[in-house]
PDB file of C-alpha atoms in Angstrom:
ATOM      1  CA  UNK A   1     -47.031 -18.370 -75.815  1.00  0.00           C
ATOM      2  CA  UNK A   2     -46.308 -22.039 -76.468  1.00  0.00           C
ATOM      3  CA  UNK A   3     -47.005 -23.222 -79.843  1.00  0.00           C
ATOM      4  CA  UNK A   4     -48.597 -26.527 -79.864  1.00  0.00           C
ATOM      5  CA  UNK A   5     -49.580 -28.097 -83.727  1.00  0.00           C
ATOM      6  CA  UNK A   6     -51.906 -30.897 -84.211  1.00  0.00           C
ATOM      7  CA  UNK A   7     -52.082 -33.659 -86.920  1.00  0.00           C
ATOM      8  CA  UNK A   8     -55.466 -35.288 -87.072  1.00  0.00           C
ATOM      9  CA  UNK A   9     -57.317 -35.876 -89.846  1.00  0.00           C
ATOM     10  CA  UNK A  10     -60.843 -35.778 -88.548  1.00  0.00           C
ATOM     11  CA  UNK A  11     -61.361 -32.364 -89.092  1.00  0.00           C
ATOM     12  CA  UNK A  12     -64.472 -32.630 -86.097  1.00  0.00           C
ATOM     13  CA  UNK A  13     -61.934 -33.882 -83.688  1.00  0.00           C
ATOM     14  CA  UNK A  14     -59.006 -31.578 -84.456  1.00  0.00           C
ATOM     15  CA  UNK A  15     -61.144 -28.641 -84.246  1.00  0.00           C
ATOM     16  CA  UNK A  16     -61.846 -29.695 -80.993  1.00  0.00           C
ATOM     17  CA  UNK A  17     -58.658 -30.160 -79.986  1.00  0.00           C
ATOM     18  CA  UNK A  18     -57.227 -26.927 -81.369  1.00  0.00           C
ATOM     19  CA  UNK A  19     -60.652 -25.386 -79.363  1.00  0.00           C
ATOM     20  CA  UNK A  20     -60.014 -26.802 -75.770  1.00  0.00           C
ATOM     21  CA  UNK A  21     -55.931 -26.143 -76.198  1.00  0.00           C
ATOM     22  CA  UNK A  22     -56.428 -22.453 -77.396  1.00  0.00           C
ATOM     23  CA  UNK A  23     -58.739 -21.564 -74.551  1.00  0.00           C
ATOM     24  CA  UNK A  24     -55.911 -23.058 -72.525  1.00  0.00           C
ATOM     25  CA  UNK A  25     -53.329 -20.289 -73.522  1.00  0.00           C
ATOM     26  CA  UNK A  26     -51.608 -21.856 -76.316  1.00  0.00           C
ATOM     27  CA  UNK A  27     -50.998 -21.154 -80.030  1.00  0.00           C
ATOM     28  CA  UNK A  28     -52.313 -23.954 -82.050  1.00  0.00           C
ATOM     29  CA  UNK A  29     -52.066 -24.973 -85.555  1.00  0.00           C
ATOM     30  CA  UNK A  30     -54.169 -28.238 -87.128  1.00  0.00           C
ATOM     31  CA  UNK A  31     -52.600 -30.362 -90.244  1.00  0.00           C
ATOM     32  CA  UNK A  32     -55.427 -32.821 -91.641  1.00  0.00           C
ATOM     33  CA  UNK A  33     -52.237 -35.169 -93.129  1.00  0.00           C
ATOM     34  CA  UNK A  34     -48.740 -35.774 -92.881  1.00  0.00           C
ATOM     35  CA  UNK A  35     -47.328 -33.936 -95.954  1.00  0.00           C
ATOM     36  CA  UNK A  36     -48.935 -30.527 -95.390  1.00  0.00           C
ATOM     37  CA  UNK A  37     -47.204 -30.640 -91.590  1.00  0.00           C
ATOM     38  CA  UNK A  38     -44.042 -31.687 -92.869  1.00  0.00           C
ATOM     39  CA  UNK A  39     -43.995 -28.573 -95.154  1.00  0.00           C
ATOM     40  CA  UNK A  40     -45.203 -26.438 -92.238  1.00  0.00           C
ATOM     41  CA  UNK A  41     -42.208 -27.924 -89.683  1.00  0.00           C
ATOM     42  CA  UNK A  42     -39.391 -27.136 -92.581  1.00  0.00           C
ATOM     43  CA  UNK A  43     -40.161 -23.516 -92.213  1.00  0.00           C
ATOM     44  CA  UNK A  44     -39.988 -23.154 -88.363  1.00  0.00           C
ATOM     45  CA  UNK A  45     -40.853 -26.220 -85.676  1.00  0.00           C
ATOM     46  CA  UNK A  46     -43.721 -25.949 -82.727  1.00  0.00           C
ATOM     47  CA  UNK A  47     -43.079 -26.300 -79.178  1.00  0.00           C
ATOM     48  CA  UNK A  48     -44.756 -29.500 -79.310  1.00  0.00           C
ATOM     49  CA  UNK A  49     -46.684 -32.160 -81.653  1.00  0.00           C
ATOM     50  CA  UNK A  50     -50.012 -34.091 -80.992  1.00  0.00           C
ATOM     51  CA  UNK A  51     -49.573 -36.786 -83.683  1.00  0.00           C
ATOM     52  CA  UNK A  52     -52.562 -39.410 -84.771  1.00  0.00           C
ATOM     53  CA  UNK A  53     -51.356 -42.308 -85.893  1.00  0.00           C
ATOM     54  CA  UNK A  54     -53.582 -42.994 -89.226  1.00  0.00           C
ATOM     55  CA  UNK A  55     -53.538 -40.238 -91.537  1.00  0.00           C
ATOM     56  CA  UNK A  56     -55.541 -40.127 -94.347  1.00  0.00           C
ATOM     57  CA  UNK A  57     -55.155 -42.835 -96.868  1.00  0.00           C
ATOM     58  CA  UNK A  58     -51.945 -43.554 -94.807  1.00  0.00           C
ATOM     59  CA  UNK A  59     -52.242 -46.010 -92.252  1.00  0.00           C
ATOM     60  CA  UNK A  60     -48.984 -45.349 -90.308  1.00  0.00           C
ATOM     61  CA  UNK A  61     -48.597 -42.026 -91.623  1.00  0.00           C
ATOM     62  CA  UNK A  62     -48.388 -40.513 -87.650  1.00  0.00           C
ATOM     63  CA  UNK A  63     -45.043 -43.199 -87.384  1.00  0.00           C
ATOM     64  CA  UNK A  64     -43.826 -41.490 -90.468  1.00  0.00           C
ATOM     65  CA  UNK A  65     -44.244 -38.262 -88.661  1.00  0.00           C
ATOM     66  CA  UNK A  66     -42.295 -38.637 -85.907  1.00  0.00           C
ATOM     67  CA  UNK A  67     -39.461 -40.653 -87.497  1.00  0.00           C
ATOM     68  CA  UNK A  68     -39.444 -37.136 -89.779  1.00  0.00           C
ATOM     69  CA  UNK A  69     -39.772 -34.628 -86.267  1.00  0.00           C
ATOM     70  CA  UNK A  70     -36.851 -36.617 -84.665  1.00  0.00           C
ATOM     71  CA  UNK A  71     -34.506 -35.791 -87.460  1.00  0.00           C
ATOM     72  CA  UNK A  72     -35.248 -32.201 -87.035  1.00  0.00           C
ATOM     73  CA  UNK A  73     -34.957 -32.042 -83.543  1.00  0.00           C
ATOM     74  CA  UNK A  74     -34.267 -34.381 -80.597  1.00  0.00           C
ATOM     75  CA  UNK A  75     -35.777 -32.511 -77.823  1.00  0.00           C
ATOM     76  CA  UNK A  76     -39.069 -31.737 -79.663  1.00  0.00           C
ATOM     77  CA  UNK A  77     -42.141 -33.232 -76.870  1.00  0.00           C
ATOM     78  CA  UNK A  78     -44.248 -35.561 -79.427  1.00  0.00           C
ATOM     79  CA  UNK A  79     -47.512 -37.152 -78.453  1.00  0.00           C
ATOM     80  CA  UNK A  80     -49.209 -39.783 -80.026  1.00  0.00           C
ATOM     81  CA  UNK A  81     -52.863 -39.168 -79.439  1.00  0.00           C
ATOM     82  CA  UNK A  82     -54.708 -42.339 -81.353  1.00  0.00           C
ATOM     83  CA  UNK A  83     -57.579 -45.051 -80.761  1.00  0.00           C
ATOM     84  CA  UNK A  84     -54.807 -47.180 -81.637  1.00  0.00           C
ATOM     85  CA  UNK A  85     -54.460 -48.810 -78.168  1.00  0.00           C
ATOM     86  CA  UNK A  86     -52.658 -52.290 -79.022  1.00  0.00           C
ATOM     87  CA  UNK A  87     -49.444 -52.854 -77.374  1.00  0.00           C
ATOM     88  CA  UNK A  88     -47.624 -53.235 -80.668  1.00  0.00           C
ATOM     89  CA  UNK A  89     -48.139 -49.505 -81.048  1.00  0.00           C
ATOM     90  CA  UNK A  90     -47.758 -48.173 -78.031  1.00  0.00           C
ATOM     91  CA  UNK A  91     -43.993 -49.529 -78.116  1.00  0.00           C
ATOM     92  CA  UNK A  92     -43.811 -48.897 -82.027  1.00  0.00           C
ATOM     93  CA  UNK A  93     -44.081 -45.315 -81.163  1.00  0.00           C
ATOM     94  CA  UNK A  94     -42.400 -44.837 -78.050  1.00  0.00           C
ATOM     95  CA  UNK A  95     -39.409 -46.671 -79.600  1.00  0.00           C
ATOM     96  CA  UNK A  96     -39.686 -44.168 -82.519  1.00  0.00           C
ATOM     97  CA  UNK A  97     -39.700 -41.625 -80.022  1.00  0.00           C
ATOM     98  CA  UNK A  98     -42.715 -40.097 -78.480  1.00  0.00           C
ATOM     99  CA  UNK A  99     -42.658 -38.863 -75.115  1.00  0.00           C
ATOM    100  CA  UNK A 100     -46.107 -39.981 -74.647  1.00  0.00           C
ATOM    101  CA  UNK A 101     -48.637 -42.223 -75.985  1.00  0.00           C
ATOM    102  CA  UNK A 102     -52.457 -41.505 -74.953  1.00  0.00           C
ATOM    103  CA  UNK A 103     -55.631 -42.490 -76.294  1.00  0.00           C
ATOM    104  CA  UNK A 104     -58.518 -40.938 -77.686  1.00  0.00           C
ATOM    105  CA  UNK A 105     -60.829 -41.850 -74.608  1.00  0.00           C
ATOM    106  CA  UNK A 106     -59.017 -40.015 -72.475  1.00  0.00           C
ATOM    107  CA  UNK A 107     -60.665 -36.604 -71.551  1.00  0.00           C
ATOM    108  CA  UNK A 108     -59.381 -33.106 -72.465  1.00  0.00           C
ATOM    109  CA  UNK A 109     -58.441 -32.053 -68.891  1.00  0.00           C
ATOM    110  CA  UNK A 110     -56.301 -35.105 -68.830  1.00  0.00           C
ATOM    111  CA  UNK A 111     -54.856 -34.388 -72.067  1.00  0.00           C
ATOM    112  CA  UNK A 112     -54.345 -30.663 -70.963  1.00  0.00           C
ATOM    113  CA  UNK A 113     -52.246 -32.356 -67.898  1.00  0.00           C
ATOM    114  CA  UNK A 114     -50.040 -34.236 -69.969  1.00  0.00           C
ATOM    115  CA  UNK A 115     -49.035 -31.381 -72.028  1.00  0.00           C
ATOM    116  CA  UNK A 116     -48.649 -29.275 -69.067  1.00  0.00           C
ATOM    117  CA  UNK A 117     -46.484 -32.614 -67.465  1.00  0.00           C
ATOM    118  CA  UNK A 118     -43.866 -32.417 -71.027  1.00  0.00           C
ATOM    119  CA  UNK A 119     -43.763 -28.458 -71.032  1.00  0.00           C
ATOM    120  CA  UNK A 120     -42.555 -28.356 -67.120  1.00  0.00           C
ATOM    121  CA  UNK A 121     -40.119 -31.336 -68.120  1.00  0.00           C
ATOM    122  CA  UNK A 122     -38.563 -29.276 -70.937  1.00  0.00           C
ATOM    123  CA  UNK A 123     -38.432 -26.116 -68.845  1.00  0.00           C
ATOM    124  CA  UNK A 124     -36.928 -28.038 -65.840  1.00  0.00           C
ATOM    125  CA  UNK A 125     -34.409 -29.367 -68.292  1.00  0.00           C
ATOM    126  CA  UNK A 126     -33.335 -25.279 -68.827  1.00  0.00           C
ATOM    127  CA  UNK A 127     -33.099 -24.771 -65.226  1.00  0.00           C
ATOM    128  CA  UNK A 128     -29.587 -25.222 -62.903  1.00  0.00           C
ATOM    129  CA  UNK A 129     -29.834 -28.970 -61.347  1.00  0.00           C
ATOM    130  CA  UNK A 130     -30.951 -28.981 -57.843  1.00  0.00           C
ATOM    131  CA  UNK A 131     -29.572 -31.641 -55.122  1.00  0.00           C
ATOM    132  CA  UNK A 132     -32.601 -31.482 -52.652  1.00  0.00           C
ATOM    133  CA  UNK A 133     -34.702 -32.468 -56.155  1.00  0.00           C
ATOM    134  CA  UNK A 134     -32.526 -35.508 -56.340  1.00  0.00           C
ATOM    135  CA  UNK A 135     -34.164 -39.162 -55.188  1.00  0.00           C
ATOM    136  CA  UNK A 136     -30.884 -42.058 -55.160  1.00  0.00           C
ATOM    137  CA  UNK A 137     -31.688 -45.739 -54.453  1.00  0.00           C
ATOM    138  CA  UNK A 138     -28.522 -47.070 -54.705  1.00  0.00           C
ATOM    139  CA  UNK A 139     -27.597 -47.282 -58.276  1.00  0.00           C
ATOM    140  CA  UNK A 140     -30.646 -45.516 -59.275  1.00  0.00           C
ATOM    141  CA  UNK A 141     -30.960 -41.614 -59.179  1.00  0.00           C
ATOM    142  CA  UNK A 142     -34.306 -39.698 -60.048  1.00  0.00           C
ATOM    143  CA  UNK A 143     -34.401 -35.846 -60.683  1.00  0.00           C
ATOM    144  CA  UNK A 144     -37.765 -34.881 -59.529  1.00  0.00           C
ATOM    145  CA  UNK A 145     -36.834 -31.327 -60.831  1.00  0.00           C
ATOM    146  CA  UNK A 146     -35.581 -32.360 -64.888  1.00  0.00           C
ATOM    147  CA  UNK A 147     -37.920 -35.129 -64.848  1.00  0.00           C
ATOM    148  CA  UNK A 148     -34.396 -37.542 -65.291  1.00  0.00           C
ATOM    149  CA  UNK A 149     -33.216 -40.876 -64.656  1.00  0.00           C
ATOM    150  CA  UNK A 150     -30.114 -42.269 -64.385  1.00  0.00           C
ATOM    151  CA  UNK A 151     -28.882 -45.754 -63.730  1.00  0.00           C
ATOM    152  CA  UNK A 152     -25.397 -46.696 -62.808  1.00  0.00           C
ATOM    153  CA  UNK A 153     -25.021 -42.702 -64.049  1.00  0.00           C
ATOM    154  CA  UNK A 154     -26.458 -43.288 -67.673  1.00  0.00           C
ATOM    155  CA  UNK A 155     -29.470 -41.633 -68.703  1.00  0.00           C
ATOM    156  CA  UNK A 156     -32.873 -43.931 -68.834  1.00  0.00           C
ATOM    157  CA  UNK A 157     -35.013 -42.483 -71.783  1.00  0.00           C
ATOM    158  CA  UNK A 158     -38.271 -42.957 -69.690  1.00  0.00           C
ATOM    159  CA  UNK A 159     -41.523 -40.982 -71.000  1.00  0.00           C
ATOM    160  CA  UNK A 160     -43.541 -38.483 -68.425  1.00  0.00           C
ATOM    161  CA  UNK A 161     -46.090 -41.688 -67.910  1.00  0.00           C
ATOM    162  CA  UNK A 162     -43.134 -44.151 -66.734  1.00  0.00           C
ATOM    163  CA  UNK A 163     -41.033 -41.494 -65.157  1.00  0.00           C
ATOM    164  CA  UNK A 164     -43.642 -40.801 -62.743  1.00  0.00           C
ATOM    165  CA  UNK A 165     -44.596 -44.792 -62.354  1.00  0.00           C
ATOM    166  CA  UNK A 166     -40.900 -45.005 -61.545  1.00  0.00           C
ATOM    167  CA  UNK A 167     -41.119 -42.276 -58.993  1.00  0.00           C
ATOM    168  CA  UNK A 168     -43.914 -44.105 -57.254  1.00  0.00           C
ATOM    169  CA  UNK A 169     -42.200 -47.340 -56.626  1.00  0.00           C
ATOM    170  CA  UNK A 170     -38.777 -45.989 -55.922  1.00  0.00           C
ATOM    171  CA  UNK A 171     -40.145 -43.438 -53.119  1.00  0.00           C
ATOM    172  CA  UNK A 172     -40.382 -46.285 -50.992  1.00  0.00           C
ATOM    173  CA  UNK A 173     -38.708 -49.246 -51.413  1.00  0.00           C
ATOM    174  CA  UNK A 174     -40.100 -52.994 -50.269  1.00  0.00           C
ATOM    175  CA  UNK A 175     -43.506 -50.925 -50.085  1.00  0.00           C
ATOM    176  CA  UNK A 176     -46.310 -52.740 -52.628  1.00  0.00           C
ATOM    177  CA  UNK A 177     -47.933 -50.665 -54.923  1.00  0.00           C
ATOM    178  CA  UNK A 178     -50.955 -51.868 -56.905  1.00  0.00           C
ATOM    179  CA  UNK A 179     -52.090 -50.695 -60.306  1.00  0.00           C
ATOM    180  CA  UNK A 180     -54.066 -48.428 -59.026  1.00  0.00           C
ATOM    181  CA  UNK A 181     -51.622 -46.975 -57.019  1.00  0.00           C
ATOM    182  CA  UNK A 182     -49.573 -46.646 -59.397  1.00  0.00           C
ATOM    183  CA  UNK A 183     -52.206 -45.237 -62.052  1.00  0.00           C
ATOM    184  CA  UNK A 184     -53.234 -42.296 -59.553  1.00  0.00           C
ATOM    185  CA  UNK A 185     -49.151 -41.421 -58.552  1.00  0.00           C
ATOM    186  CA  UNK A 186     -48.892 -41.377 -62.847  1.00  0.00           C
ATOM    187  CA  UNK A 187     -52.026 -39.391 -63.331  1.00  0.00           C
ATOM    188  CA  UNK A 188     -53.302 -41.736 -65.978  1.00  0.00           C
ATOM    189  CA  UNK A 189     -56.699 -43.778 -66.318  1.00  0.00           C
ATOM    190  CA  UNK A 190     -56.368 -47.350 -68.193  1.00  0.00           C
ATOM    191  CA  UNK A 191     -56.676 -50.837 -67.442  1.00  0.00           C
ATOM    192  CA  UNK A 192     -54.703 -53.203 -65.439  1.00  0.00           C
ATOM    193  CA  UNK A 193     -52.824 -54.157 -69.020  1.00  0.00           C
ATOM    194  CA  UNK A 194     -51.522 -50.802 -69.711  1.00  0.00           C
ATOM    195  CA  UNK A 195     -49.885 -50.514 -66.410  1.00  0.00           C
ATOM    196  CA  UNK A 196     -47.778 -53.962 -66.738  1.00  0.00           C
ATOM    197  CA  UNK A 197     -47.081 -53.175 -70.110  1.00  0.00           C
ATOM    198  CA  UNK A 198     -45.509 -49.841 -68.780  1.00  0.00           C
ATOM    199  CA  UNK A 199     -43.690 -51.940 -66.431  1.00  0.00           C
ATOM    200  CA  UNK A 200     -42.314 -53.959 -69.054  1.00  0.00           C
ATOM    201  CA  UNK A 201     -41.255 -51.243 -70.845  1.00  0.00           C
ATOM    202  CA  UNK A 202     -39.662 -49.624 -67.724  1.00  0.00           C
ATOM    203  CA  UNK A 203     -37.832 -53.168 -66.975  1.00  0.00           C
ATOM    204  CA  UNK A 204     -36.647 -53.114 -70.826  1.00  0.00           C
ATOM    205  CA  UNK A 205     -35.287 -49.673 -71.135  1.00  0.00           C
ATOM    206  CA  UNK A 206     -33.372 -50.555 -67.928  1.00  0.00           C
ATOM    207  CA  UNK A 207     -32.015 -53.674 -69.031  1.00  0.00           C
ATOM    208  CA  UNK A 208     -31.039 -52.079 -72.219  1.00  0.00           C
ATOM    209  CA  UNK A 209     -28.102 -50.362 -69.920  1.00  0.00           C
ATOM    210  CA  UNK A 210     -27.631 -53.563 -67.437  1.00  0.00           C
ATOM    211  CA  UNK A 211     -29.210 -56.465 -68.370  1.00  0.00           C
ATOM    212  CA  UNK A 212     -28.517 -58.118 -64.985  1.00  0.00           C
ATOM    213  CA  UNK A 213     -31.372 -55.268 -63.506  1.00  0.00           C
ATOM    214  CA  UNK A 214     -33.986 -56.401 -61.449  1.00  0.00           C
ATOM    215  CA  UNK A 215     -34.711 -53.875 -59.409  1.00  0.00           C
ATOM    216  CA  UNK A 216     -38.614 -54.099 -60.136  1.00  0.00           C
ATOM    217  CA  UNK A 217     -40.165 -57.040 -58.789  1.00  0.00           C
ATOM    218  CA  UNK A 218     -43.931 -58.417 -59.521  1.00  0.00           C
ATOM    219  CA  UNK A 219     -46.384 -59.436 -56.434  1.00  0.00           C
ATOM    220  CA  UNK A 220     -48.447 -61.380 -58.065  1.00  0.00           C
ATOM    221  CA  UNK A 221     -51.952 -60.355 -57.100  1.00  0.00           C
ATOM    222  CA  UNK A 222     -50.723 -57.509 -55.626  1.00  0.00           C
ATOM    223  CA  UNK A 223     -48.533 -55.095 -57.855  1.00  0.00           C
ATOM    224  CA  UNK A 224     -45.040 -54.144 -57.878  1.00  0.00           C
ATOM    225  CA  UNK A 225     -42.220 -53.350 -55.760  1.00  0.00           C
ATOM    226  CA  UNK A 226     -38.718 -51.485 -55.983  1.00  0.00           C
ATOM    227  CA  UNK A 227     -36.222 -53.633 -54.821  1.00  0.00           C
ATOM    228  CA  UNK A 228     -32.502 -52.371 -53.329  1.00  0.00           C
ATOM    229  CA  UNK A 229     -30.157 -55.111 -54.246  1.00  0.00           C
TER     230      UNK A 229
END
């Protein structure tokens, strides 16, 4: 049984949570702030972490978290679950990071399918690599089965949201593919700003490793496009 812990100080919502997720099959814990988990992850670590980012009296005390959870583990799936939607903190936390940043609007099946999404990542990460799971465009290789990407063979740290945005475009390349296109490919339900600032941080983490990539082009009033150079 997976053991999943939540950190959420509004005790109404984390009961919630710990409800919907417990009826799902998993073993859940609930931490109202940031010090009381911290003590709790010394002892022994979950198998993943929902993390709000206000705790308490402590404004970024979720960032604090997962600064803390990365020291004791670099695999460890983290979540930031939040009504914190600004861009600023949706990179502020990935950078820290998170494998995924989602908001509190979203509904609980969704959030049920993201955690299912990072729990098949990690298990596909145990398993032998597999050739037919392995997409290459050009420089550019995706493994469908680990949930990896590599470019120019170095790994691109891409969370379950972009890997699968990713996926979408490089599936067929020259083909067009609007927001919504790429929203329903990525299983995820925002507005046309979220998806180009997933793009951008796509485009960034690649250009990180090449900074002459531009592989990714914009169609203005379209969408976006993988390009083969």
């Amino acid at each position: 049984m997976k053991k999943i812990a939540i950190i959420e100080d509004e005790t109404a919502i984390r009961e919630n949570y710990i409800e919907m997720l417990s009826a799902q099959g998993y073993q859940v814990s609930g931490f109202a702030d940031r010090a009381s988990a911290e003590i709790a992850f010394k002892d022994a670590l979950p198998d993943l972490a929902i993390v709000d980012i206000g705790l308490g009296h402590e404004i970024d005390g979720g960032f604090l978290l997962c600064q803390t959870l990365r020291t004791l583990s670099k695999t460890l799936p983290i979540i930031f679950l939040t009504a914190r939607d600004s861009e600023i903190d949706t990179v502020c936390g990935l950078r820290m990071g998170a494998d995924d940043y989602l908001t509190k609007d979203i509904s609980l099946a969704h959030l049920a399918a993201r955690i299912g999404a990072l729990f098949r990542r990690m298990e596909a990460l145990e398993q032998p690599a597999d050739a037919n799971a392995l997409i290459t465009r050009g420089q550019l290789v995706l493994d469908t089965q680990r949930m990896q990407v590599f470019w120019q063979q170095q790994l691109v740290d891409l969370t379950v949201t972009e890997f699968w945005m990713l996926h979408s475009l490089a599936q067929r390349p020259g083909h067009v593919k609007s927001r919504n296109d790429l929203m329903s490919d990525a299983k995820i339900y925002v507005d046309d700003s979220t998806i180009t600032s997933h793009v951008k941080r796509i485009r960034k983490k690649f250009m990180a490793l090449d900074r002459h990539f531009d592989c990714i082009d914009t169609v203005y009033g379209m969408g976006y496009r993988w390009e083969q150079r």
